[in-house]
Amino acid sequence: MNDVNQDVKIRGRNARGEGDRLRATLLEAATALLAESEDPDGVSMRAITRRAGVSPTALYLHFENREELFRTVSEECFAELGAAMCGAGEAAGAEPRDQLVAMGHAYLRFARERPGHYAVLFQRHITPKADDDESKLGLDVFESLVEVVRRCGVPDADAFDYGVLLWMALHGRAAVASAMPGFPFPDEDRYVELLTERVLGG
């Protein structure tokens, strides 16, 4: 299903100290293939190592199995999104409302500029068990948004729900903008400002 370059040459053995580079290369290859695929189950370990240009056995030096690799891909993509949002919020100053607006812009910018990484966040790579940490992937990113919502004066009992409204509206714009680039959305600045105003009140 995935188009991988059949002519990629297998890389030579990594020199001492290059293990981190190999791990990063494998994660990059897995992220690209997952982003391209409509069915993560169809992304094989062999396809990933072929894309990375390494032998199939090299993958097992860093990951126990495909599930661990996919989970790590998700963790790193969420970490990148979280860093972008928190960094934008911190740069916006001390006012929580300004921080929330900045985080909204950062979210949409991440989705627009890194569409492959963003797509990976919402693919169900493995079926999480009820008590599995996999079911909590990305929760820390969402909680950082909820914390800023609280500091905007929203009662603790409502902050989670308000955070969900913001997140779903941001995700909705990102998803539709990707699927229908010609849709006449309001200007992004106005969209985020309007969303913040509607959720938090004037």
mmCIF file of N, CA and C in Angstrom, residues 44-177:
data_model
loop_
_atom_site.group_PDB
_atom_site.id
_atom_site.type_symbol
_atom_site.label_atom_id
_atom_site.label_comp_id
_atom_site.label_asym_id
_atom_site.label_seq_id
_atom_site.Cartn_x
_atom_site.Cartn_y
_atom_site.Cartn_z
ATOM 1 N N SER A 44 4.369 -1.844 7.640
ATOM 2 C CA SER A 44 5.165 -2.947 8.172
ATOM 3 C C SER A 44 6.523 -2.481 8.663
ATOM 4 N N MET A 45 7.135 -3.295 9.488
ATOM 5 C CA MET A 45 8.485 -3.017 9.966
ATOM 6 C C MET A 45 9.462 -2.997 8.791
ATOM 7 N N ARG A 46 9.263 -3.880 7.826
ATOM 8 C CA ARG A 46 10.159 -3.934 6.671
ATOM 9 C C ARG A 46 10.052 -2.644 5.859
ATOM 10 N N ALA A 47 8.819 -2.119 5.701
ATOM 11 C CA ALA A 47 8.647 -0.871 4.955
ATOM 12 C C ALA A 47 9.349 0.286 5.667
ATOM 13 N N ILE A 48 9.276 0.283 6.986
ATOM 14 C CA ILE A 48 9.910 1.356 7.764
ATOM 15 C C ILE A 48 11.422 1.308 7.616
ATOM 16 N N THR A 49 12.003 0.112 7.760
ATOM 17 C CA THR A 49 13.457 0.018 7.657
ATOM 18 C C THR A 49 13.923 0.287 6.234
ATOM 19 N N ARG A 50 13.111 -0.096 5.244
ATOM 20 C CA ARG A 50 13.480 0.196 3.861
ATOM 21 C C ARG A 50 13.492 1.697 3.627
ATOM 22 N N ARG A 51 12.477 2.391 4.153
ATOM 23 C CA ARG A 51 12.425 3.849 4.015
ATOM 24 C C ARG A 51 13.624 4.496 4.721
ATOM 25 N N ALA A 52 14.013 3.943 5.857
ATOM 26 C CA ALA A 52 15.137 4.489 6.611
ATOM 27 C C ALA A 52 16.484 4.124 5.995
ATOM 28 N N GLY A 53 16.481 3.109 5.110
ATOM 29 C CA GLY A 53 17.727 2.692 4.493
ATOM 30 C C GLY A 53 18.599 1.851 5.394
ATOM 31 N N VAL A 54 17.958 1.049 6.257
ATOM 32 C CA VAL A 54 18.718 0.187 7.161
ATOM 33 C C VAL A 54 18.191 -1.239 7.047
ATOM 34 N N SER A 55 18.917 -2.166 7.597
ATOM 35 C CA SER A 55 18.474 -3.563 7.574
ATOM 36 C C SER A 55 17.321 -3.747 8.556
ATOM 37 N N PRO A 56 16.413 -4.689 8.278
ATOM 38 C CA PRO A 56 15.276 -4.913 9.180
ATOM 39 C C PRO A 56 15.672 -5.185 10.623
ATOM 40 N N THR A 57 16.800 -5.865 10.832
ATOM 41 C CA THR A 57 17.204 -6.190 12.204
ATOM 42 C C THR A 57 17.650 -4.955 12.977
ATOM 43 N N ALA A 58 18.043 -3.877 12.266
ATOM 44 C CA ALA A 58 18.529 -2.679 12.953
ATOM 45 C C ALA A 58 17.448 -2.049 13.820
ATOM 46 N N LEU A 59 16.202 -2.207 13.413
ATOM 47 C CA LEU A 59 15.109 -1.583 14.162
ATOM 48 C C LEU A 59 15.012 -2.132 15.575
ATOM 49 N N TYR A 60 15.287 -3.429 15.711
ATOM 50 C CA TYR A 60 15.117 -4.064 17.016
ATOM 51 C C TYR A 60 16.232 -3.707 17.993
ATOM 52 N N LEU A 61 17.217 -2.968 17.533
ATOM 53 C CA LEU A 61 18.225 -2.461 18.448
ATOM 54 C C LEU A 61 17.668 -1.320 19.300
ATOM 55 N N HIS A 62 16.571 -0.717 18.835
ATOM 56 C CA HIS A 62 16.018 0.460 19.514
ATOM 57 C C HIS A 62 14.565 0.295 19.956
ATOM 58 N N PHE A 63 13.835 -0.614 19.311
ATOM 59 C CA PHE A 63 12.415 -0.782 19.642
ATOM 60 C C PHE A 63 12.096 -2.274 19.738
ATOM 61 N N GLU A 64 11.339 -2.625 20.769
ATOM 62 C CA GLU A 64 11.024 -4.031 21.003
ATOM 63 C C GLU A 64 10.131 -4.592 19.911
ATOM 64 N N ASN A 65 9.177 -3.790 19.461
ATOM 65 C CA ASN A 65 8.236 -4.242 18.439
ATOM 66 C C ASN A 65 7.599 -3.026 17.753
ATOM 67 N N ARG A 66 6.710 -3.268 16.832
ATOM 68 C CA ARG A 66 6.079 -2.191 16.081
ATOM 69 C C ARG A 66 5.233 -1.300 16.982
ATOM 70 N N GLU A 67 4.556 -1.899 17.959
ATOM 71 C CA GLU A 67 3.710 -1.114 18.853
ATOM 72 C C GLU A 67 4.531 -0.087 19.624
ATOM 73 N N GLU A 68 5.711 -0.502 20.106
ATOM 74 C CA GLU A 68 6.559 0.434 20.840
ATOM 75 C C GLU A 68 7.039 1.557 19.922
ATOM 76 N N LEU A 69 7.388 1.212 18.687
ATOM 77 C CA LEU A 69 7.819 2.227 17.725
ATOM 78 C C LEU A 69 6.701 3.224 17.462
ATOM 79 N N PHE A 70 5.505 2.731 17.198
ATOM 80 C CA PHE A 70 4.381 3.624 16.896
ATOM 81 C C PHE A 70 4.048 4.508 18.098
ATOM 82 N N ARG A 71 4.106 3.912 19.297
ATOM 83 C CA ARG A 71 3.825 4.695 20.500
ATOM 84 C C ARG A 71 4.860 5.821 20.660
ATOM 85 N N THR A 72 6.111 5.506 20.373
ATOM 86 C CA THR A 72 7.162 6.519 20.472
ATOM 87 C C THR A 72 6.960 7.622 19.448
ATOM 88 N N VAL A 73 6.546 7.253 18.238
ATOM 89 C CA VAL A 73 6.238 8.259 17.216
ATOM 90 C C VAL A 73 5.160 9.208 17.725
ATOM 91 N N SER A 74 4.086 8.649 18.285
ATOM 92 C CA SER A 74 2.996 9.479 18.807
ATOM 93 C C SER A 74 3.474 10.381 19.935
ATOM 94 N N GLU A 75 4.264 9.814 20.848
ATOM 95 C CA GLU A 75 4.772 10.596 21.974
ATOM 96 C C GLU A 75 5.602 11.779 21.491
ATOM 97 N N GLU A 76 6.455 11.547 20.506
ATOM 98 C CA GLU A 76 7.332 12.620 20.039
ATOM 99 C C GLU A 76 6.555 13.685 19.268
ATOM 100 N N CYS A 77 5.551 13.263 18.496
ATOM 101 C CA CYS A 77 4.730 14.242 17.781
ATOM 102 C C CYS A 77 3.935 15.096 18.758
ATOM 103 N N PHE A 78 3.370 14.471 19.786
ATOM 104 C CA PHE A 78 2.648 15.237 20.799
ATOM 105 C C PHE A 78 3.597 16.166 21.553
ATOM 106 N N ALA A 79 4.806 15.693 21.826
ATOM 107 C CA ALA A 79 5.775 16.530 22.529
ATOM 108 C C ALA A 79 6.119 17.763 21.705
ATOM 109 N N GLU A 80 6.253 17.598 20.393
ATOM 110 C CA GLU A 80 6.548 18.738 19.522
ATOM 111 C C GLU A 80 5.393 19.724 19.520
ATOM 112 N N LEU A 81 4.165 19.217 19.438
ATOM 113 C CA LEU A 81 3.001 20.094 19.481
ATOM 114 C C LEU A 81 2.940 20.825 20.812
ATOM 115 N N GLY A 82 3.138 20.101 21.908
ATOM 116 C CA GLY A 82 3.090 20.714 23.231
ATOM 117 C C GLY A 82 4.146 21.785 23.406
ATOM 118 N N ALA A 83 5.351 21.524 22.913
ATOM 119 C CA ALA A 83 6.426 22.512 23.025
ATOM 120 C C ALA A 83 6.094 23.766 22.232
ATOM 121 N N ALA A 84 5.505 23.594 21.054
ATOM 122 C CA ALA A 84 5.135 24.741 20.225
ATOM 123 C C ALA A 84 4.062 25.582 20.912
ATOM 124 N N MET A 85 3.058 24.918 21.489
ATOM 125 C CA MET A 85 1.972 25.640 22.142
ATOM 126 C C MET A 85 2.445 26.342 23.406
ATOM 127 N N CYS A 86 3.192 25.625 24.251
ATOM 128 C CA CYS A 86 3.656 26.226 25.504
ATOM 129 C C CYS A 86 4.643 27.354 25.241
ATOM 130 N N GLY A 87 5.503 27.162 24.245
ATOM 131 C CA GLY A 87 6.448 28.223 23.902
ATOM 132 C C GLY A 87 5.740 29.479 23.441
ATOM 133 N N ALA A 88 4.701 29.305 22.634
ATOM 134 C CA ALA A 88 3.934 30.457 22.160
ATOM 135 C C ALA A 88 3.215 31.145 23.311
ATOM 136 N N GLY A 89 2.667 30.335 24.229
ATOM 137 C CA GLY A 89 1.973 30.910 25.375
ATOM 138 C C GLY A 89 2.902 31.715 26.264
ATOM 139 N N GLU A 90 4.085 31.184 26.504
ATOM 140 C CA GLU A 90 5.053 31.889 27.353
ATOM 141 C C GLU A 90 5.519 33.189 26.706
ATOM 142 N N ALA A 91 5.633 33.194 25.375
ATOM 143 C CA ALA A 91 6.100 34.383 24.672
ATOM 144 C C ALA A 91 5.027 35.468 24.587
ATOM 145 N N ALA A 92 3.782 35.109 24.904
ATOM 146 C CA ALA A 92 2.675 36.058 24.757
ATOM 147 C C ALA A 92 2.540 37.010 25.935
ATOM 148 N N GLY A 93 3.306 36.779 26.999
ATOM 149 C CA GLY A 93 3.221 37.663 28.153
ATOM 150 C C GLY A 93 2.487 37.030 29.310
ATOM 151 N N ALA A 94 2.116 37.851 30.281
ATOM 152 C CA ALA A 94 1.552 37.343 31.533
ATOM 153 C C ALA A 94 0.038 37.192 31.512
ATOM 154 N N GLU A 95 -0.631 37.768 30.538
ATOM 155 C CA GLU A 95 -2.093 37.728 30.505
ATOM 156 C C GLU A 95 -2.569 36.370 29.969
ATOM 157 N N PRO A 96 -3.321 35.605 30.774
ATOM 158 C CA PRO A 96 -3.746 34.263 30.351
ATOM 159 C C PRO A 96 -4.540 34.244 29.049
ATOM 160 N N ARG A 97 -5.385 35.239 28.858
ATOM 161 C CA ARG A 97 -6.182 35.256 27.625
ATOM 162 C C ARG A 97 -5.279 35.390 26.400
ATOM 163 N N ASP A 98 -4.247 36.245 26.489
ATOM 164 C CA ASP A 98 -3.298 36.389 25.388
ATOM 165 C C ASP A 98 -2.534 35.084 25.176
ATOM 166 N N GLN A 99 -2.228 34.396 26.274
ATOM 167 C CA GLN A 99 -1.540 33.120 26.173
ATOM 168 C C GLN A 99 -2.408 32.093 25.444
ATOM 169 N N LEU A 100 -3.686 32.088 25.752
ATOM 170 C CA LEU A 100 -4.603 31.139 25.137
ATOM 171 C C LEU A 100 -4.709 31.391 23.635
ATOM 172 N N VAL A 101 -4.804 32.658 23.251
ATOM 173 C CA VAL A 101 -4.865 33.010 21.832
ATOM 174 C C VAL A 101 -3.584 32.561 21.131
ATOM 175 N N ALA A 102 -2.440 32.813 21.761
ATOM 176 C CA ALA A 102 -1.160 32.426 21.167
ATOM 177 C C ALA A 102 -1.053 30.908 21.017
ATOM 178 N N MET A 103 -1.557 30.172 22.002
ATOM 179 C CA MET A 103 -1.520 28.716 21.919
ATOM 180 C C MET A 103 -2.418 28.213 20.796
ATOM 181 N N GLY A 104 -3.552 28.883 20.594
ATOM 182 C CA GLY A 104 -4.435 28.518 19.484
ATOM 183 C C GLY A 104 -3.759 28.722 18.141
ATOM 184 N N HIS A 105 -3.054 29.842 18.007
ATOM 185 C CA HIS A 105 -2.310 30.097 16.770
ATOM 186 C C HIS A 105 -1.224 29.049 16.560
ATOM 187 N N ALA A 106 -0.531 28.693 17.645
ATOM 188 C CA ALA A 106 0.540 27.707 17.543
ATOM 189 C C ALA A 106 -0.004 26.343 17.111
ATOM 190 N N TYR A 107 -1.174 25.994 17.623
ATOM 191 C CA TYR A 107 -1.805 24.724 17.259
ATOM 192 C C TYR A 107 -2.091 24.684 15.766
ATOM 193 N N LEU A 108 -2.737 25.736 15.253
ATOM 194 C CA LEU A 108 -3.080 25.771 13.835
ATOM 195 C C LEU A 108 -1.833 25.848 12.957
ATOM 196 N N ARG A 109 -0.829 26.559 13.423
ATOM 197 C CA ARG A 109 0.415 26.659 12.662
ATOM 198 C C ARG A 109 1.106 25.293 12.575
ATOM 199 N N PHE A 110 1.115 24.552 13.690
ATOM 200 C CA PHE A 110 1.704 23.220 13.692
ATOM 201 C C PHE A 110 0.984 22.324 12.686
ATOM 202 N N ALA A 111 -0.345 22.358 12.704
ATOM 203 C CA ALA A 111 -1.129 21.531 11.790
ATOM 204 C C ALA A 111 -0.869 21.913 10.338
ATOM 205 N N ARG A 112 -0.688 23.188 10.089
ATOM 206 C CA ARG A 112 -0.482 23.687 8.720
ATOM 207 C C ARG A 112 0.938 23.408 8.223
ATOM 208 N N GLU A 113 1.933 23.635 9.081
ATOM 209 C CA GLU A 113 3.322 23.533 8.659
ATOM 210 C C GLU A 113 3.896 22.128 8.792
ATOM 211 N N ARG A 114 3.291 21.314 9.651
ATOM 212 C CA ARG A 114 3.776 19.949 9.834
ATOM 213 C C ARG A 114 2.602 18.976 9.689
ATOM 214 N N PRO A 115 1.994 18.937 8.522
ATOM 215 C CA PRO A 115 0.778 18.129 8.335
ATOM 216 C C PRO A 115 0.974 16.646 8.582
ATOM 217 N N GLY A 116 2.166 16.111 8.240
ATOM 218 C CA GLY A 116 2.412 14.696 8.491
ATOM 219 C C GLY A 116 2.438 14.380 9.968
ATOM 220 N N HIS A 117 3.156 15.201 10.745
ATOM 221 C CA HIS A 117 3.215 15.000 12.188
ATOM 222 C C HIS A 117 1.826 15.175 12.805
ATOM 223 N N TYR A 118 1.081 16.154 12.322
ATOM 224 C CA TYR A 118 -0.251 16.394 12.884
ATOM 225 C C TYR A 118 -1.170 15.217 12.587
ATOM 226 N N ALA A 119 -1.093 14.676 11.368
ATOM 227 C CA ALA A 119 -1.945 13.542 11.008
ATOM 228 C C ALA A 119 -1.679 12.335 11.903
ATOM 229 N N VAL A 120 -0.412 12.141 12.253
ATOM 230 C CA VAL A 120 -0.038 10.996 13.090
ATOM 231 C C VAL A 120 -0.703 11.068 14.463
ATOM 232 N N LEU A 121 -0.913 12.280 14.974
ATOM 233 C CA LEU A 121 -1.481 12.421 16.312
ATOM 234 C C LEU A 121 -2.849 11.771 16.445
ATOM 235 N N PHE A 122 -3.591 11.718 15.350
ATOM 236 C CA PHE A 122 -4.978 11.268 15.447
ATOM 237 C C PHE A 122 -5.226 9.960 14.713
ATOM 238 N N GLN A 123 -4.158 9.210 14.455
ATOM 239 C CA GLN A 123 -4.311 7.859 13.955
ATOM 240 C C GLN A 123 -4.283 6.905 15.136
ATOM 241 N N ARG A 124 -5.110 5.912 15.069
ATOM 242 C CA ARG A 124 -5.157 4.933 16.157
ATOM 243 C C ARG A 124 -4.203 3.797 15.804
ATOM 244 N N HIS A 125 -2.972 3.908 16.273
ATOM 245 C CA HIS A 125 -1.946 2.966 15.874
ATOM 246 C C HIS A 125 -2.128 1.598 16.512
ATOM 247 N N ILE A 126 -2.441 1.573 17.776
ATOM 248 C CA ILE A 126 -2.672 0.317 18.474
ATOM 249 C C ILE A 126 -3.905 0.499 19.339
ATOM 250 N N THR A 127 -4.542 -0.597 19.663
ATOM 251 C CA THR A 127 -5.740 -0.519 20.486
ATOM 252 C C THR A 127 -5.341 -0.443 21.949
ATOM 253 N N PRO A 128 -5.570 0.692 22.603
ATOM 254 C CA PRO A 128 -5.131 0.818 23.991
ATOM 255 C C PRO A 128 -6.017 0.030 24.943
ATOM 256 N N LYS A 129 -5.399 -0.527 25.952
ATOM 257 C CA LYS A 129 -6.165 -1.151 27.017
ATOM 258 C C LYS A 129 -6.643 -0.053 27.962
ATOM 259 N N ALA A 130 -7.663 -0.343 28.717
ATOM 260 C CA ALA A 130 -8.236 0.682 29.594
ATOM 261 C C ALA A 130 -7.217 1.227 30.574
ATOM 262 N N ASP A 131 -6.288 0.376 31.022
ATOM 263 C CA ASP A 131 -5.315 0.810 32.020
ATOM 264 C C ASP A 131 -3.943 1.049 31.405
ATOM 265 N N ASP A 132 -3.881 1.160 30.076
ATOM 266 C CA ASP A 132 -2.609 1.336 29.375
ATOM 267 C C ASP A 132 -2.276 2.814 29.262
ATOM 268 N N ASP A 133 -0.997 3.145 29.435
ATOM 269 C CA ASP A 133 -0.574 4.533 29.280
ATOM 270 C C ASP A 133 -0.809 5.040 27.869
ATOM 271 N N GLU A 134 -0.937 4.138 26.886
ATOM 272 C CA GLU A 134 -1.191 4.547 25.508
ATOM 273 C C GLU A 134 -2.465 5.379 25.411
ATOM 274 N N SER A 135 -3.460 5.052 26.272
ATOM 275 C CA SER A 135 -4.721 5.787 26.224
ATOM 276 C C SER A 135 -4.565 7.219 26.716
ATOM 277 N N LYS A 136 -3.407 7.539 27.332
ATOM 278 C CA LYS A 136 -3.179 8.876 27.877
ATOM 279 C C LYS A 136 -2.254 9.713 26.998
ATOM 280 N N LEU A 137 -1.901 9.194 25.818
ATOM 281 C CA LEU A 137 -1.019 9.934 24.932
ATOM 282 C C LEU A 137 -1.602 11.305 24.610
ATOM 283 N N GLY A 138 -0.809 12.335 24.771
ATOM 284 C CA GLY A 138 -1.246 13.682 24.436
ATOM 285 C C GLY A 138 -2.025 14.378 25.529
ATOM 286 N N LEU A 139 -2.324 13.657 26.620
ATOM 287 C CA LEU A 139 -3.133 14.259 27.675
ATOM 288 C C LEU A 139 -2.414 15.427 28.333
ATOM 289 N N ASP A 140 -1.087 15.351 28.441
ATOM 290 C CA ASP A 140 -0.356 16.449 29.058
ATOM 291 C C ASP A 140 -0.431 17.719 28.220
ATOM 292 N N VAL A 141 -0.496 17.559 26.891
ATOM 293 C CA VAL A 141 -0.643 18.728 26.016
ATOM 294 C C VAL A 141 -2.010 19.370 26.245
ATOM 295 N N PHE A 142 -3.040 18.540 26.316
ATOM 296 C CA PHE A 142 -4.379 19.069 26.554
ATOM 297 C C PHE A 142 -4.469 19.726 27.927
ATOM 298 N N GLU A 143 -3.843 19.119 28.933
ATOM 299 C CA GLU A 143 -3.909 19.678 30.286
ATOM 300 C C GLU A 143 -3.218 21.039 30.364
ATOM 301 N N SER A 144 -2.194 21.259 29.531
ATOM 302 C CA SER A 144 -1.551 22.576 29.523
ATOM 303 C C SER A 144 -2.522 23.637 29.007
ATOM 304 N N LEU A 145 -3.386 23.248 28.062
ATOM 305 C CA LEU A 145 -4.419 24.156 27.566
ATOM 306 C C LEU A 145 -5.459 24.423 28.646
ATOM 307 N N VAL A 146 -5.883 23.372 29.333
ATOM 308 C CA VAL A 146 -6.885 23.514 30.386
ATOM 309 C C VAL A 146 -6.374 24.407 31.510
ATOM 310 N N GLU A 147 -5.103 24.301 31.845
ATOM 311 C CA GLU A 147 -4.537 25.124 32.907
ATOM 312 C C GLU A 147 -4.619 26.604 32.559
ATOM 313 N N VAL A 148 -4.369 26.953 31.312
ATOM 314 C CA VAL A 148 -4.484 28.357 30.911
ATOM 315 C C VAL A 148 -5.955 28.793 30.936
ATOM 316 N N VAL A 149 -6.852 27.898 30.567
ATOM 317 C CA VAL A 149 -8.288 28.200 30.653
ATOM 318 C C VAL A 149 -8.663 28.528 32.095
ATOM 319 N N ARG A 150 -8.157 27.763 33.050
ATOM 320 C CA ARG A 150 -8.427 28.034 34.471
ATOM 321 C C ARG A 150 -7.948 29.430 34.853
ATOM 322 N N ARG A 151 -6.753 29.775 34.394
ATOM 323 C CA ARG A 151 -6.183 31.070 34.753
ATOM 324 C C ARG A 151 -6.893 32.227 34.074
ATOM 325 N N CYS A 152 -7.760 31.899 33.120
ATOM 326 C CA CYS A 152 -8.603 32.931 32.509
ATOM 327 C C CYS A 152 -9.849 33.215 33.352
ATOM 328 N N GLY A 153 -9.980 32.507 34.477
ATOM 329 C CA GLY A 153 -11.106 32.751 35.371
ATOM 330 C C GLY A 153 -12.224 31.741 35.274
ATOM 331 N N VAL A 154 -12.028 30.683 34.483
ATOM 332 C CA VAL A 154 -13.055 29.647 34.362
ATOM 333 C C VAL A 154 -12.993 28.753 35.592
ATOM 334 N N PRO A 155 -14.134 28.485 36.247
ATOM 335 C CA PRO A 155 -14.134 27.620 37.442
ATOM 336 C C PRO A 155 -13.547 26.248 37.141
ATOM 337 N N ASP A 156 -12.917 25.653 38.136
ATOM 338 C CA ASP A 156 -12.305 24.337 37.961
ATOM 339 C C ASP A 156 -13.283 23.317 37.403
ATOM 340 N N ALA A 157 -14.539 23.392 37.853
ATOM 341 C CA ALA A 157 -15.540 22.411 37.425
ATOM 342 C C ALA A 157 -15.843 22.497 35.936
ATOM 343 N N ASP A 158 -15.561 23.657 35.323
ATOM 344 C CA ASP A 158 -15.883 23.860 33.904
ATOM 345 C C ASP A 158 -14.659 23.891 33.001
ATOM 346 N N ALA A 159 -13.472 23.997 33.578
ATOM 347 C CA ALA A 159 -12.269 24.219 32.772
ATOM 348 C C ALA A 159 -12.025 23.101 31.765
ATOM 349 N N PHE A 160 -12.233 21.865 32.178
ATOM 350 C CA PHE A 160 -12.007 20.740 31.263
ATOM 351 C C PHE A 160 -12.937 20.844 30.058
ATOM 352 N N ASP A 161 -14.226 21.104 30.322
ATOM 353 C CA ASP A 161 -15.197 21.180 29.225
ATOM 354 C C ASP A 161 -14.883 22.345 28.283
ATOM 355 N N TYR A 162 -14.484 23.471 28.837
ATOM 356 C CA TYR A 162 -14.115 24.616 28.002
ATOM 357 C C TYR A 162 -12.883 24.277 27.155
ATOM 358 N N GLY A 163 -11.943 23.562 27.773
ATOM 359 C CA GLY A 163 -10.762 23.146 27.026
ATOM 360 C C GLY A 163 -11.119 22.235 25.865
ATOM 361 N N VAL A 164 -12.077 21.329 26.086
ATOM 362 C CA VAL A 164 -12.528 20.444 25.014
ATOM 363 C C VAL A 164 -13.136 21.252 23.871
ATOM 364 N N LEU A 165 -13.958 22.245 24.203
ATOM 365 C CA LEU A 165 -14.557 23.077 23.164
ATOM 366 C C LEU A 165 -13.490 23.780 22.324
ATOM 367 N N LEU A 166 -12.491 24.321 22.980
ATOM 368 C CA LEU A 166 -11.410 25.005 22.262
ATOM 369 C C LEU A 166 -10.643 24.025 21.373
ATOM 370 N N TRP A 167 -10.279 22.896 21.950
ATOM 371 C CA TRP A 167 -9.490 21.924 21.203
ATOM 372 C C TRP A 167 -10.251 21.410 19.984
ATOM 373 N N MET A 168 -11.537 21.054 20.163
ATOM 374 C CA MET A 168 -12.308 20.518 19.057
ATOM 375 C C MET A 168 -12.500 21.552 17.954
ATOM 376 N N ALA A 169 -12.666 22.809 18.344
ATOM 377 C CA ALA A 169 -12.826 23.866 17.336
ATOM 378 C C ALA A 169 -11.523 24.084 16.568
ATOM 379 N N LEU A 170 -10.396 24.029 17.264
ATOM 380 C CA LEU A 170 -9.101 24.172 16.593
ATOM 381 C C LEU A 170 -8.843 22.978 15.675
ATOM 382 N N HIS A 171 -9.118 21.786 16.177
ATOM 383 C CA HIS A 171 -8.920 20.588 15.364
ATOM 384 C C HIS A 171 -9.852 20.603 14.149
ATOM 385 N N GLY A 172 -11.076 21.048 14.354
ATOM 386 C CA GLY A 172 -12.024 21.115 13.242
ATOM 387 C C GLY A 172 -11.525 22.022 12.133
ATOM 388 N N ARG A 173 -11.013 23.181 12.512
ATOM 389 C CA ARG A 173 -10.483 24.088 11.494
ATOM 390 C C ARG A 173 -9.290 23.460 10.786
ATOM 391 N N ALA A 174 -8.383 22.860 11.569
ATOM 392 C CA ALA A 174 -7.194 22.258 10.973
ATOM 393 C C ALA A 174 -7.576 21.139 10.002
ATOM 394 N N ALA A 175 -8.536 20.296 10.392
ATOM 395 C CA ALA A 175 -8.925 19.163 9.560
ATOM 396 C C ALA A 175 -9.618 19.618 8.277
ATOM 397 N N VAL A 176 -10.545 20.577 8.405
ATOM 398 C CA VAL A 176 -11.260 21.053 7.221
ATOM 399 C C VAL A 176 -10.328 21.826 6.294
ATOM 400 N N ALA A 177 -9.428 22.619 6.871
ATOM 401 C CA ALA A 177 -8.483 23.372 6.059
ATOM 402 C C ALA A 177 -7.589 22.439 5.251
#
